[in-house]
CSV table of C-alpha atoms in Angstrom, one decimal:
chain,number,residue,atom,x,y,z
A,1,UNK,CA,-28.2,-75.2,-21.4
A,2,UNK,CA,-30.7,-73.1,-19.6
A,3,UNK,CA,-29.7,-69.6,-18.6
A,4,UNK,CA,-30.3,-70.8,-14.6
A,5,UNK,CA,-27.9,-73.4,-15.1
A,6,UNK,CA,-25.3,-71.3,-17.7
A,7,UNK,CA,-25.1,-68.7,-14.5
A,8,UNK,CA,-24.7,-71.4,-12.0
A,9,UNK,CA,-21.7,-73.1,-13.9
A,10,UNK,CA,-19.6,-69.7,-13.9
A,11,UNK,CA,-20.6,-68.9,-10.2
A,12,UNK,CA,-19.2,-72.7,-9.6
A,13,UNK,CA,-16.1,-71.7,-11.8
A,14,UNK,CA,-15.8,-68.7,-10.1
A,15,UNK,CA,-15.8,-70.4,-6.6
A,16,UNK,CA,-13.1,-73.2,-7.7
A,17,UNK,CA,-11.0,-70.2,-8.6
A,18,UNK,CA,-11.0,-68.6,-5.4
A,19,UNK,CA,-10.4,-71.8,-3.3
A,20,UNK,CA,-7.6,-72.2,-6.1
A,21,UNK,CA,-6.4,-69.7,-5.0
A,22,UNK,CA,-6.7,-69.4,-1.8
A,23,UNK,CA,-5.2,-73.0,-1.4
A,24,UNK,CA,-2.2,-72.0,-3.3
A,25,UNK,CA,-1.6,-68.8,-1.5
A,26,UNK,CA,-1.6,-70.9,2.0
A,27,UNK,CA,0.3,-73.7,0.8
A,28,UNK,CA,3.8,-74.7,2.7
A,29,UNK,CA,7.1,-74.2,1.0
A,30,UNK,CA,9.5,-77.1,-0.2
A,31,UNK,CA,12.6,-76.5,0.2
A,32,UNK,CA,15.5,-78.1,-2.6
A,33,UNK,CA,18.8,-79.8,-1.2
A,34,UNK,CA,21.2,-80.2,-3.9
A,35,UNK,CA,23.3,-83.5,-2.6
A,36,UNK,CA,26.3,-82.9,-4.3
A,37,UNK,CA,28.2,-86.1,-5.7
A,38,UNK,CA,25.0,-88.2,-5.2
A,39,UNK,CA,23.9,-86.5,-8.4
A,40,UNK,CA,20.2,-85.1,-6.8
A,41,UNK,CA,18.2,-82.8,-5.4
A,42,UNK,CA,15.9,-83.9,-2.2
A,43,UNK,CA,12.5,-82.2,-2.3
A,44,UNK,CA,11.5,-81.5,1.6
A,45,UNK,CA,7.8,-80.8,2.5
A,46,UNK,CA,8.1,-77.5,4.8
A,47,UNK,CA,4.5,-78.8,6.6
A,48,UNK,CA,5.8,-82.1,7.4
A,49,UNK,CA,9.8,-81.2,7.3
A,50,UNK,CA,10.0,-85.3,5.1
A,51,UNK,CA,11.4,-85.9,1.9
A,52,UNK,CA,8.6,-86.3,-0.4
A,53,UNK,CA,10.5,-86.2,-4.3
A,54,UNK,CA,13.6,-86.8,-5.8
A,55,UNK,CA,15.2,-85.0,-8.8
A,56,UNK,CA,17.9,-87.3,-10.1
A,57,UNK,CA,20.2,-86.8,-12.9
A,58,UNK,CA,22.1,-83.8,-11.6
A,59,UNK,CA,25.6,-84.7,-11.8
A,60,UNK,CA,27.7,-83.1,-8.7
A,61,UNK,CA,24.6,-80.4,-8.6
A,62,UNK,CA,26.0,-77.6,-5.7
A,63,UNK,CA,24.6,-74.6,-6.4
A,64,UNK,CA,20.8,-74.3,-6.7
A,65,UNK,CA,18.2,-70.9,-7.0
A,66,UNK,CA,14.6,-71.4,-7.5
A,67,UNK,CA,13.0,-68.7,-9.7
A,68,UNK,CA,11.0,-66.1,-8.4
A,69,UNK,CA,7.7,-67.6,-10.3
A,70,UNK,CA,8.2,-70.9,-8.6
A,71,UNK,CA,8.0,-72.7,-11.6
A,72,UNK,CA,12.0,-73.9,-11.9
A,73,UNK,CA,14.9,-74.6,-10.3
A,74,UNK,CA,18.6,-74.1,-11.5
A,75,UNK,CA,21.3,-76.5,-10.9
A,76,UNK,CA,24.9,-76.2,-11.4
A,77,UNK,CA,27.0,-79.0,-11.7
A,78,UNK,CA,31.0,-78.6,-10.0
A,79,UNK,CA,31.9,-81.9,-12.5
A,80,UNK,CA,33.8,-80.4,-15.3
A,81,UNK,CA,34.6,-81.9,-18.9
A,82,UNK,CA,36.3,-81.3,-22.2
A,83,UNK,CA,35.0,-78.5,-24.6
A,84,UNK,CA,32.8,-80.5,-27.0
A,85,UNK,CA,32.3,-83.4,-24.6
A,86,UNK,CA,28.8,-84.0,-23.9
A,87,UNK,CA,27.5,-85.1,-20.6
A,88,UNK,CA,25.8,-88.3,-20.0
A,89,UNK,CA,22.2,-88.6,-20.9
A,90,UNK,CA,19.8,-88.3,-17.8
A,91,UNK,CA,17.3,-91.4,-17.6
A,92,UNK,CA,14.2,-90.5,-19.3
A,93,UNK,CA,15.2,-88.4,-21.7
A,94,UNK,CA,15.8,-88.8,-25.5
A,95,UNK,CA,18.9,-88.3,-27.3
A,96,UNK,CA,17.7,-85.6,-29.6
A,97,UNK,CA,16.3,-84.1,-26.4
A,98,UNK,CA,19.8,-84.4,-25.0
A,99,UNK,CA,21.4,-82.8,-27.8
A,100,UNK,CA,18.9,-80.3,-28.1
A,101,UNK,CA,19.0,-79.1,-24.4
A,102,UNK,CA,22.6,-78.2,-24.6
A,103,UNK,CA,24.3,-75.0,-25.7
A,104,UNK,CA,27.7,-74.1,-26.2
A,105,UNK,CA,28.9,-71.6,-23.9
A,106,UNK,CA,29.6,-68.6,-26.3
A,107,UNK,CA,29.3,-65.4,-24.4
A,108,UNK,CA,28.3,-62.0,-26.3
A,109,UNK,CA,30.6,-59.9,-24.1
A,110,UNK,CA,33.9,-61.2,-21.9
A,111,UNK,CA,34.6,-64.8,-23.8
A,112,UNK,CA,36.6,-67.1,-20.8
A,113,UNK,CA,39.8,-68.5,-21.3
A,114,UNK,CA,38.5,-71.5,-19.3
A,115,UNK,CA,39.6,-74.9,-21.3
A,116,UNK,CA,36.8,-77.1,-19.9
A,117,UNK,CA,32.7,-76.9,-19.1
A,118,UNK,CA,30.1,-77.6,-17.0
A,119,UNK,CA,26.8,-77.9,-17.2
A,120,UNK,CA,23.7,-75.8,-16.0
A,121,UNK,CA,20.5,-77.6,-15.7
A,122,UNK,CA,17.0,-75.8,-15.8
A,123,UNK,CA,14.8,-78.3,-13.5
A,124,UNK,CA,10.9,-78.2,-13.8
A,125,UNK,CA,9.5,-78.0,-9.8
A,126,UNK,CA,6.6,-79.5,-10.5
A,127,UNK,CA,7.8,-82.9,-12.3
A,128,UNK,CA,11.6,-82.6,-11.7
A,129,UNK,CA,12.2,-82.9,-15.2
A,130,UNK,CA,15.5,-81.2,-16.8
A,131,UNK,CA,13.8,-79.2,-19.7
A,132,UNK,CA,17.4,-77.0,-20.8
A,133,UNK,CA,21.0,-77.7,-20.0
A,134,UNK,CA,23.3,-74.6,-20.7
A,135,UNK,CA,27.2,-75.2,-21.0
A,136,UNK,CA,29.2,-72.8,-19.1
A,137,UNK,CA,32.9,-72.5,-18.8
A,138,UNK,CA,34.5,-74.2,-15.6
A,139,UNK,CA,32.8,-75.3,-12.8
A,140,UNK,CA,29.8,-74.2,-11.0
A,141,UNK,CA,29.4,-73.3,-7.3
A,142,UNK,CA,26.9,-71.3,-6.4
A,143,UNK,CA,23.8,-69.8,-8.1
A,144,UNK,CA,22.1,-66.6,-7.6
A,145,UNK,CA,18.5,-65.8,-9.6
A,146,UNK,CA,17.5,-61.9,-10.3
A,147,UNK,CA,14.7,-60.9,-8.6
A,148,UNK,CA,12.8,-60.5,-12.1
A,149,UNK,CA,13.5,-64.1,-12.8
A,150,UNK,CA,15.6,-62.6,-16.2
A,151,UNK,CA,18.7,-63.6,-15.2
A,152,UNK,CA,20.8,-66.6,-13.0
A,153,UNK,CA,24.6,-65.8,-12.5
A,154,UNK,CA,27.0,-68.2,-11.4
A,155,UNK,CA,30.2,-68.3,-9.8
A,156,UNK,CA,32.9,-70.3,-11.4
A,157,UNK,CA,36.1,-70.2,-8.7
A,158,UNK,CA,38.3,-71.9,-10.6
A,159,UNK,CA,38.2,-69.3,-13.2
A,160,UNK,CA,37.9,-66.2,-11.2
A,161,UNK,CA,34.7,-65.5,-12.8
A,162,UNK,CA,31.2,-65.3,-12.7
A,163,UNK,CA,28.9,-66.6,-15.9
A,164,UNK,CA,25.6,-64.6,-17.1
A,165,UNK,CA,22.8,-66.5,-18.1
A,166,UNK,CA,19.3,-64.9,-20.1
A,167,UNK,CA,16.8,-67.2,-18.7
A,168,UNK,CA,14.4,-66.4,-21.8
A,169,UNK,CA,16.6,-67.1,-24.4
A,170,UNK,CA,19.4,-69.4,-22.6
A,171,UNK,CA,22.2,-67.6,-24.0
A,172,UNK,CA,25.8,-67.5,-21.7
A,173,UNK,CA,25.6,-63.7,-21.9
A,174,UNK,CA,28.6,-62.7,-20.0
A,175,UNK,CA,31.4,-64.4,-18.7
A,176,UNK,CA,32.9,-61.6,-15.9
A,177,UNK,CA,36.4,-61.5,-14.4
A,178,UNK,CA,35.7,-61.3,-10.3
A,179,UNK,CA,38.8,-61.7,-7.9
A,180,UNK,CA,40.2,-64.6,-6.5
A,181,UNK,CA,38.1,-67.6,-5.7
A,182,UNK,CA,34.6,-66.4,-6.3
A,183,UNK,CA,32.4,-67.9,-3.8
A,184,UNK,CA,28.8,-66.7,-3.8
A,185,UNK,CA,26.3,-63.6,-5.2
A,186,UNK,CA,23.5,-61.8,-4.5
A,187,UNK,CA,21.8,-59.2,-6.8
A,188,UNK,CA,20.5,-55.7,-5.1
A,189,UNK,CA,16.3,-55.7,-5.0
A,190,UNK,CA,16.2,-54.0,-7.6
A,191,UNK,CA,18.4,-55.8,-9.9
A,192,UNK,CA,20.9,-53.2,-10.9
A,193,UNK,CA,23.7,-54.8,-9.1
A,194,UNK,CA,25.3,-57.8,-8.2
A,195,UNK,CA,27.8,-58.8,-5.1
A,196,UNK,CA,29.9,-61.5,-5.5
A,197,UNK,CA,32.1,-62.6,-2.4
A,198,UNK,CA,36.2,-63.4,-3.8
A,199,UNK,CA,37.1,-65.9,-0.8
A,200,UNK,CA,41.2,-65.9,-2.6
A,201,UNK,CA,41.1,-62.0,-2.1
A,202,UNK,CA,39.4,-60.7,0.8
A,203,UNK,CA,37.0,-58.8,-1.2
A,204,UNK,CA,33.4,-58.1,-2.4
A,205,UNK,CA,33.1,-57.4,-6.4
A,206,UNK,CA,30.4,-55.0,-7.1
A,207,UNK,CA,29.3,-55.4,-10.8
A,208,UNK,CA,27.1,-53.3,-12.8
A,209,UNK,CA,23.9,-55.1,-13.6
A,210,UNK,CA,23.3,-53.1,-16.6
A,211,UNK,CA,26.5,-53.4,-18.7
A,212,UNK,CA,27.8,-56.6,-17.1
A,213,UNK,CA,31.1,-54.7,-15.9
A,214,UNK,CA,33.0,-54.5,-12.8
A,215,UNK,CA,32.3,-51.3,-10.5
A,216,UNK,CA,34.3,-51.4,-7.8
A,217,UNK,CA,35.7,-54.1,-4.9
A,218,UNK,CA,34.9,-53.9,-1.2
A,219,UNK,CA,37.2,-54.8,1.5
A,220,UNK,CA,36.1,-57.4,3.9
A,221,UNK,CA,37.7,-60.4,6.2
A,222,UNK,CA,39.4,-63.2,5.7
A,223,UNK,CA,38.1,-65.8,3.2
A,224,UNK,CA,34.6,-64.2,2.7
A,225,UNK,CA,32.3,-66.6,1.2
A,226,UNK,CA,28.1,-66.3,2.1
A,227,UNK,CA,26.5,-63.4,2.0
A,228,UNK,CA,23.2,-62.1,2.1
A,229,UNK,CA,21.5,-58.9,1.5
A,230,UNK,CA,19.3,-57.1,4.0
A,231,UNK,CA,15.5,-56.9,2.5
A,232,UNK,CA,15.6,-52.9,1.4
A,233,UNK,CA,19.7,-53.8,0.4
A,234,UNK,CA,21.3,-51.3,1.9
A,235,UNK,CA,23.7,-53.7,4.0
A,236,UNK,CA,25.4,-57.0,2.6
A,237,UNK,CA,26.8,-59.3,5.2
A,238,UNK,CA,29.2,-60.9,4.8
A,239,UNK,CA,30.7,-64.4,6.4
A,240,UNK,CA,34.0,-64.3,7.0
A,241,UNK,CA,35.0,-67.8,7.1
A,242,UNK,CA,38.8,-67.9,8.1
A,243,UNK,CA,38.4,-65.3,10.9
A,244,UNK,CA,35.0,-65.7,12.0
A,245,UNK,CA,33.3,-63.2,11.8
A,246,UNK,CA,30.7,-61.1,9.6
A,247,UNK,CA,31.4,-57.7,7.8
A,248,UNK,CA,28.7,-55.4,7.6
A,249,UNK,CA,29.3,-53.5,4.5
A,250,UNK,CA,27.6,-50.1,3.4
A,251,UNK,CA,25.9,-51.1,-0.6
A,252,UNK,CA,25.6,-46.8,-0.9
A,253,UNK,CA,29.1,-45.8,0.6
A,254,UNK,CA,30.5,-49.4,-0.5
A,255,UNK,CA,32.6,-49.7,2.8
A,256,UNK,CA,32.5,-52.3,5.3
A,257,UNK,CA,31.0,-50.4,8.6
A,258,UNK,CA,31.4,-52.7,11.2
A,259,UNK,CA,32.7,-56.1,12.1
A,260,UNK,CA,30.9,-58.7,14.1
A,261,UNK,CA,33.0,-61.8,15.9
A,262,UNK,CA,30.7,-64.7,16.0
A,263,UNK,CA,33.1,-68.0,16.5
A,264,UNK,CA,36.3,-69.8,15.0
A,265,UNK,CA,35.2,-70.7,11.6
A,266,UNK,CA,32.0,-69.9,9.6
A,267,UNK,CA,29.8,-71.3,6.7
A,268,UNK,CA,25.8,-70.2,5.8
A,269,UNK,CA,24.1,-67.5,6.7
A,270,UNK,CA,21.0,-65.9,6.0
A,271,UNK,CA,18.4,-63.0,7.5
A,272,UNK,CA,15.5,-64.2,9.2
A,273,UNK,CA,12.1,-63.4,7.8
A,274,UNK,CA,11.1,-59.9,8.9
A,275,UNK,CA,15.0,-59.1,8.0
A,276,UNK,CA,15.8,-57.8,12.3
A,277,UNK,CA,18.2,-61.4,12.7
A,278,UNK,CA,21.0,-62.7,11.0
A,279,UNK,CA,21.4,-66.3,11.3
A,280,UNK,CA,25.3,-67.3,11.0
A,281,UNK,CA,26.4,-71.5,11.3
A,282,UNK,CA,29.7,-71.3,13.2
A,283,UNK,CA,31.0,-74.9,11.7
A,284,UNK,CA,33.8,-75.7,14.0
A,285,UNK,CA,32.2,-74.6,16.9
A,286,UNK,CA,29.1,-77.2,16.4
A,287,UNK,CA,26.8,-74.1,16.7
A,288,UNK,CA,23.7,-72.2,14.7
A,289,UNK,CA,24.0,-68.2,16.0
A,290,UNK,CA,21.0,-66.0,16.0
A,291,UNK,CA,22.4,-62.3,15.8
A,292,UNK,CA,20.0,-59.4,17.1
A,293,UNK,CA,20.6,-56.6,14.6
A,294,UNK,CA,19.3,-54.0,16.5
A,295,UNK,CA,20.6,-54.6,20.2
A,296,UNK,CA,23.5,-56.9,18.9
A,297,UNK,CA,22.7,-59.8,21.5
A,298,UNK,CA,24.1,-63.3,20.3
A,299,UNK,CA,21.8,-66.4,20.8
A,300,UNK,CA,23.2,-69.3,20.1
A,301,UNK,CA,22.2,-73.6,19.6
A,302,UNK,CA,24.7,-76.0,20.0
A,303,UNK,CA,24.3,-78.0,16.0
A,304,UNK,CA,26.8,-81.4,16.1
A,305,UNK,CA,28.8,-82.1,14.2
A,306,UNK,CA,29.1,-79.2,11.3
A,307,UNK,CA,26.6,-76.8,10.6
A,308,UNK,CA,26.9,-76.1,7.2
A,309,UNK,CA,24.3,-74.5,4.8
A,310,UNK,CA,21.8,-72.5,6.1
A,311,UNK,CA,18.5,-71.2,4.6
A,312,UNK,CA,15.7,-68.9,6.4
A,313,UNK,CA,12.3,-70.3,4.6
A,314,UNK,CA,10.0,-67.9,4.0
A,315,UNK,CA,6.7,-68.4,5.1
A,316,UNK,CA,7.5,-71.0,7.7
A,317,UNK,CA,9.8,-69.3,10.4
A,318,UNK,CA,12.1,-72.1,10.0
A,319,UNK,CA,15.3,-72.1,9.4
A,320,UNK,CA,17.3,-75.3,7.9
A,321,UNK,CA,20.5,-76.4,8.2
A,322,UNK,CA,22.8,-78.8,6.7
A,323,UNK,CA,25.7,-80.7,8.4
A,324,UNK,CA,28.8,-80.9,6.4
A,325,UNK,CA,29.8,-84.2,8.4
A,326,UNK,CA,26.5,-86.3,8.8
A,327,UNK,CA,23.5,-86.9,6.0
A,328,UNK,CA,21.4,-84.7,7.9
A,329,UNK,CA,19.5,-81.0,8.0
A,330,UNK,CA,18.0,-79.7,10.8
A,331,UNK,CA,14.8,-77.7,11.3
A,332,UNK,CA,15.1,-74.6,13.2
A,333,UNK,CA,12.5,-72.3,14.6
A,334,UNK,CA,13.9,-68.5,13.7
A,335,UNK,CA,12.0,-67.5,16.8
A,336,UNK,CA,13.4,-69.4,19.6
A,337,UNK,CA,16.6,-71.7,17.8
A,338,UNK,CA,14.4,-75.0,19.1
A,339,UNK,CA,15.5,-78.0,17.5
A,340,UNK,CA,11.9,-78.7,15.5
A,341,UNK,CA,13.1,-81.7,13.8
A,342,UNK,CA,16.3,-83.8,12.2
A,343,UNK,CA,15.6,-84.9,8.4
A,344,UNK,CA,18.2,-87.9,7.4
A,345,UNK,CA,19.1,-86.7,3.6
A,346,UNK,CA,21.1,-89.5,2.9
A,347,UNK,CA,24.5,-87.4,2.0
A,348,UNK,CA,25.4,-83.8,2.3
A,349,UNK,CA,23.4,-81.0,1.7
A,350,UNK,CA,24.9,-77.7,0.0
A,351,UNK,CA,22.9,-74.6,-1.3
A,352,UNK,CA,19.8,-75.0,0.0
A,353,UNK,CA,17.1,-72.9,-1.3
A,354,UNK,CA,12.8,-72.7,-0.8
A,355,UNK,CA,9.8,-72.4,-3.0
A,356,UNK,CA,6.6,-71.3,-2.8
A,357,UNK,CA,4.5,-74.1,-4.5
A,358,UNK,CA,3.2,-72.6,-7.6
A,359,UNK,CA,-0.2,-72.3,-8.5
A,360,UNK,CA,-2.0,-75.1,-10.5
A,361,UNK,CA,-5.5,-73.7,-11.7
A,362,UNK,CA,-8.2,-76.2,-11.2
A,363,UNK,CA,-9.9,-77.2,-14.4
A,364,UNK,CA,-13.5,-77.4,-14.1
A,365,UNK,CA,-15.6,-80.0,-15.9
């Protein structure tokens, strides 16, 4: 090879890297609708708001928290079986690899009392495949991911407890007594805490991310369940869903500061991009609310029947929600609450979660 034509094929290598990456950085979101008893996830194109993939094999999958690389999903199931029963095998997948993937739930610190398991399943974004299933005691709910992609905790309400999961080794490392009924967490930004809402209790565990251990509880309203952090995490709201409204709780004094009455009963919520709205689906009242955070003005759409799940997409200023009573998930503009469009799902959605599609170098030949 000439050195004219050596220098042009790394100028051309060069260029494909840039477009690489500047295709990847501008590339829509999907967002990932765990559909519950139907046993998949739905993979939505955020450009074109249409199912375009389905990951099957994901028995009673509720909870679900991409990782902060894009690269994997993780997918609780709420289907519980005997200690030392193993699932059924997913299609495509071998029996040594079936055996393989899963992992006794034996915990290095608390060990659970629980007498049955379920399983946890580490899903590839790009192919759907399951490449690790984890045992954990009891069922799974909800699923939270640390923001360093270390660690994904989930809530077991049956238990009262929350499991620990290393996500480099796989391990069960902590199985943690909560209060009653734990319903969802959310770890601080900079993953030295996490909150976990206790909807049997009334309260907010706070638990040292360090040592795995119980801090302190918080004091909310009735039946808390969702919550979200605000982007520097110095406020947690909380939903409320028996009385309807959403606690605004103090992460540095650890006291609830003020109370917000939205509607009759609550579900999802989430904080709209740049963090100044809180988005709150008032179920019974067939209505998405769009909370002002700084003047405190309420805007609301009316959402029939059931708004359920809700999810602020970043990178899209959408917002989408599920409804609890029809096999649908609206699209939502954060800006204005328009209606942008109505995606059939085929069953109910539950925690719904985005990801940024990661970036797949070009290979130049």
């Amino acid at each position: 090879m000439t050195k004219f034509k050596r220098n042009l094929a790394i100028v051309g290598i060069a260029v494909i890297a840039i477009l690489s990456a500047a295709l990847s950085a501008n590339a829509e979101p999907f967002v990932y609708v765990p559909m519950g008893g139907d046993g998949k996830i739905n993979v939505i194109d955020t450009a074109t708001d249409k199912i375009v993939s389905t990951f099957e094999g994901l028995e009673a999958v509720h909870g679900l928290a991409g990782t902060p690389d894009g690269q994997f999903l993780i997918a609780g199931s709420f289907t519980e079986r005997s200690i030392g029963e193993t699932p059924s095998k997913p299609t495509g997948v071998t029996e040594d690899e079936h055996a393989a993937h899963h992992k006794i739930p034996e915990a290095k610190s608390q060990k659970s009392d629980a007498v049955s398991i379920s399983t946890v399943s580490v899903v590839r974004v790009d192919s759907g495949k399951i490449v690790r299933a984890i045992d954990v005691p009891g069922a799974v709910h909800h699923v939270t991911v640390s923001t360093d992609g270390q660690y994904a905790v989930v809530v077991r309400p049956n238990e009262n407890e929350i499991s620990v999961i290393d996500l480099k080794s796989f391990d069960v490392v902590g199985n943690i007594a909560t209060g009653e009924l734990p319903n969802y967490s959310v770890f601080s930004p900079d993953d030295t805490r996490l909150f976990v809402s206790n909807a049997g209790d009334n309260t907010i565990s706070v638990i040292n991310a360090g040592t795995w251990t119980l801090e302190t509880t918080i004091d909310v309203g009735a039946s808390p369940e969702h919550i979200v952090l605000s982007n520097d995490g110095k406020i947690l709201y909380v939903n409320n869903v028996d009385d309807g409204s959403v606690s605004v709780v103090d992460t540095e004094s650890k006291q609830t500061v003020k109370t917000i009455k939205v509607a009759s009963t609550l579900h999802g919520i989430d904080l709209s991009e740049d963090g100044t709205a809180l988005f709150v689906a008032a179920r019974d009242d067939d209505k998405l609310a769009k909370i002002n955070l700084s003047s405190g003005l309420v805007q609301t759409v009316t959402l029939a029947p059931s708004p359920y799940h809700v999810a602020a997409i970043t990178g899209t200023r959408k917002i989408y929600v599920s409804s609890s009573d029809e096999d649908k998930i609206w699209a939502i503009s954060q800006q204005d609450l328009g209606v942008l469009r109505q995606i059939l799902i085929g069953g109910k959605g539950h925690q719904i979660d985005g990801v940024k599609v990661p970036h797949q170098p070009l290979i130049p030949y």
